[in-house]
Amino acid sequence: MFSPKRYARLKWACRRGMLELDVLFLPFVETGFHDLSEDEQETFEKLLTCDDPDLFAWFMGHQSCPEPELARMVEHILGRVKV
């Protein structure tokens, strides 16, 4: 379970400075993050430690994410955004 302080840090980490990523991460963390299992929440937190150019490439479909757990999270986020 994420403490309020840890969740606040996570939410801050969603502010990337790249509009394309901000419009994915900020709404997701506010509306979809709490629906994730604890393992998935940890994966999302790990995803936010990746470099912006990599995240951009994965989310825009220019490259595949090399780590399967992160690739599943990318797909999950994209699926929620497109609904």
mmCIF file of C-alpha atoms in Angstrom:
data_model
loop_
_atom_site.group_PDB
_atom_site.id
_atom_site.type_symbol
_atom_site.label_atom_id
_atom_site.label_comp_id
_atom_site.label_asym_id
_atom_site.label_seq_id
_atom_site.Cartn_x
_atom_site.Cartn_y
_atom_site.Cartn_z
ATOM 1 C CA MET A 1 0.000 0.000 0.000
ATOM 2 C CA PHE A 2 1.330 3.398 -0.936
ATOM 3 C CA SER A 3 1.453 5.915 1.879
ATOM 4 C CA PRO A 4 0.041 9.373 1.123
ATOM 5 C CA LYS A 5 3.598 10.745 1.068
ATOM 6 C CA ARG A 6 4.806 8.067 -1.357
ATOM 7 C CA TYR A 7 1.741 8.600 -3.564
ATOM 8 C CA ALA A 8 2.412 12.358 -3.594
ATOM 9 C CA ARG A 9 5.999 11.701 -4.733
ATOM 10 C CA LEU A 10 4.712 9.340 -7.393
ATOM 11 C CA LYS A 11 2.222 11.927 -8.615
ATOM 12 C CA TRP A 12 5.005 14.521 -8.773
ATOM 13 C CA ALA A 13 7.128 12.080 -10.810
ATOM 14 C CA CYS A 14 4.287 11.932 -13.365
ATOM 15 C CA ARG A 15 5.032 15.551 -14.259
ATOM 16 C CA ARG A 16 7.566 14.893 -16.971
ATOM 17 C CA GLY A 17 7.909 18.189 -18.791
ATOM 18 C CA MET A 18 6.977 16.465 -22.034
ATOM 19 C CA LEU A 19 3.328 17.147 -22.839
ATOM 20 C CA GLU A 20 2.804 13.796 -24.570
ATOM 21 C CA LEU A 21 3.802 11.965 -21.391
ATOM 22 C CA ASP A 22 2.046 14.351 -19.010
ATOM 23 C CA VAL A 23 -1.313 13.756 -20.700
ATOM 24 C CA LEU A 24 -0.841 10.012 -20.211
ATOM 25 C CA PHE A 25 0.614 9.816 -16.725
ATOM 26 C CA LEU A 26 -1.230 12.510 -14.786
ATOM 27 C CA PRO A 27 -4.775 11.333 -15.585
ATOM 28 C CA PHE A 28 -3.745 7.707 -15.117
ATOM 29 C CA VAL A 29 -2.225 8.223 -11.686
ATOM 30 C CA GLU A 30 -5.352 10.094 -10.563
ATOM 31 C CA THR A 31 -7.966 7.720 -11.985
ATOM 32 C CA GLY A 32 -6.345 4.338 -12.567
ATOM 33 C CA PHE A 33 -3.449 3.915 -10.184
ATOM 34 C CA HIS A 34 -5.519 2.839 -7.185
ATOM 35 C CA ASP A 35 -7.178 0.091 -9.258
ATOM 36 C CA LEU A 36 -3.802 -1.614 -9.754
ATOM 37 C CA SER A 37 -2.541 -4.485 -7.632
ATOM 38 C CA GLU A 38 0.397 -3.752 -5.337
ATOM 39 C CA ASP A 39 2.778 -5.414 -7.809
ATOM 40 C CA GLU A 40 1.378 -3.339 -10.655
ATOM 41 C CA GLN A 41 1.734 -0.179 -8.581
ATOM 42 C CA GLU A 42 5.384 -1.053 -8.025
ATOM 43 C CA THR A 43 5.771 -1.614 -11.772
ATOM 44 C CA PHE A 44 4.220 1.778 -12.507
ATOM 45 C CA GLU A 45 6.613 3.384 -10.039
ATOM 46 C CA LYS A 46 9.511 1.612 -11.784
ATOM 47 C CA LEU A 47 8.226 2.811 -15.169
ATOM 48 C CA LEU A 48 8.496 6.400 -13.969
ATOM 49 C CA THR A 49 12.227 5.937 -13.363
ATOM 50 C CA CYS A 50 12.820 5.409 -17.098
ATOM 51 C CA ASP A 51 14.176 8.168 -19.309
ATOM 52 C CA ASP A 52 11.674 10.367 -21.128
ATOM 53 C CA PRO A 53 12.969 9.543 -24.641
ATOM 54 C CA ASP A 54 12.478 5.832 -23.928
ATOM 55 C CA LEU A 55 9.005 6.389 -22.464
ATOM 56 C CA PHE A 56 8.043 8.533 -25.442
ATOM 57 C CA ALA A 57 9.217 5.869 -27.895
ATOM 58 C CA TRP A 58 7.338 3.109 -26.060
ATOM 59 C CA PHE A 59 4.084 5.020 -25.687
ATOM 60 C CA MET A 60 4.112 6.326 -29.246
ATOM 61 C CA GLY A 61 4.844 2.864 -30.620
ATOM 62 C CA HIS A 62 8.219 3.739 -32.108
ATOM 63 C CA GLN A 63 9.973 1.038 -30.073
ATOM 64 C CA SER A 64 9.034 -1.927 -27.924
ATOM 65 C CA CYS A 65 9.875 -1.847 -24.262
ATOM 66 C CA PRO A 66 12.551 -4.496 -23.575
ATOM 67 C CA GLU A 67 11.231 -5.386 -20.097
ATOM 68 C CA PRO A 68 8.027 -7.459 -20.247
ATOM 69 C CA GLU A 69 6.542 -6.122 -16.999
ATOM 70 C CA LEU A 70 7.067 -2.524 -18.108
ATOM 71 C CA ALA A 71 5.720 -3.326 -21.584
ATOM 72 C CA ARG A 72 2.527 -4.698 -19.982
ATOM 73 C CA MET A 73 2.156 -1.507 -17.954
ATOM 74 C CA VAL A 74 2.621 0.636 -21.066
ATOM 75 C CA GLU A 75 -0.127 -1.375 -22.796
ATOM 76 C CA HIS A 76 -2.364 -1.108 -19.738
ATOM 77 C CA ILE A 77 -2.011 2.680 -19.588
ATOM 78 C CA LEU A 78 -2.594 3.051 -23.321
ATOM 79 C CA GLY A 79 -5.675 0.844 -23.051
ATOM 80 C CA ARG A 80 -7.143 3.003 -20.308
ATOM 81 C CA VAL A 81 -6.467 6.204 -22.171
ATOM 82 C CA LYS A 82 -8.142 4.952 -25.360
ATOM 83 C CA VAL A 83 -11.338 3.837 -23.600
#
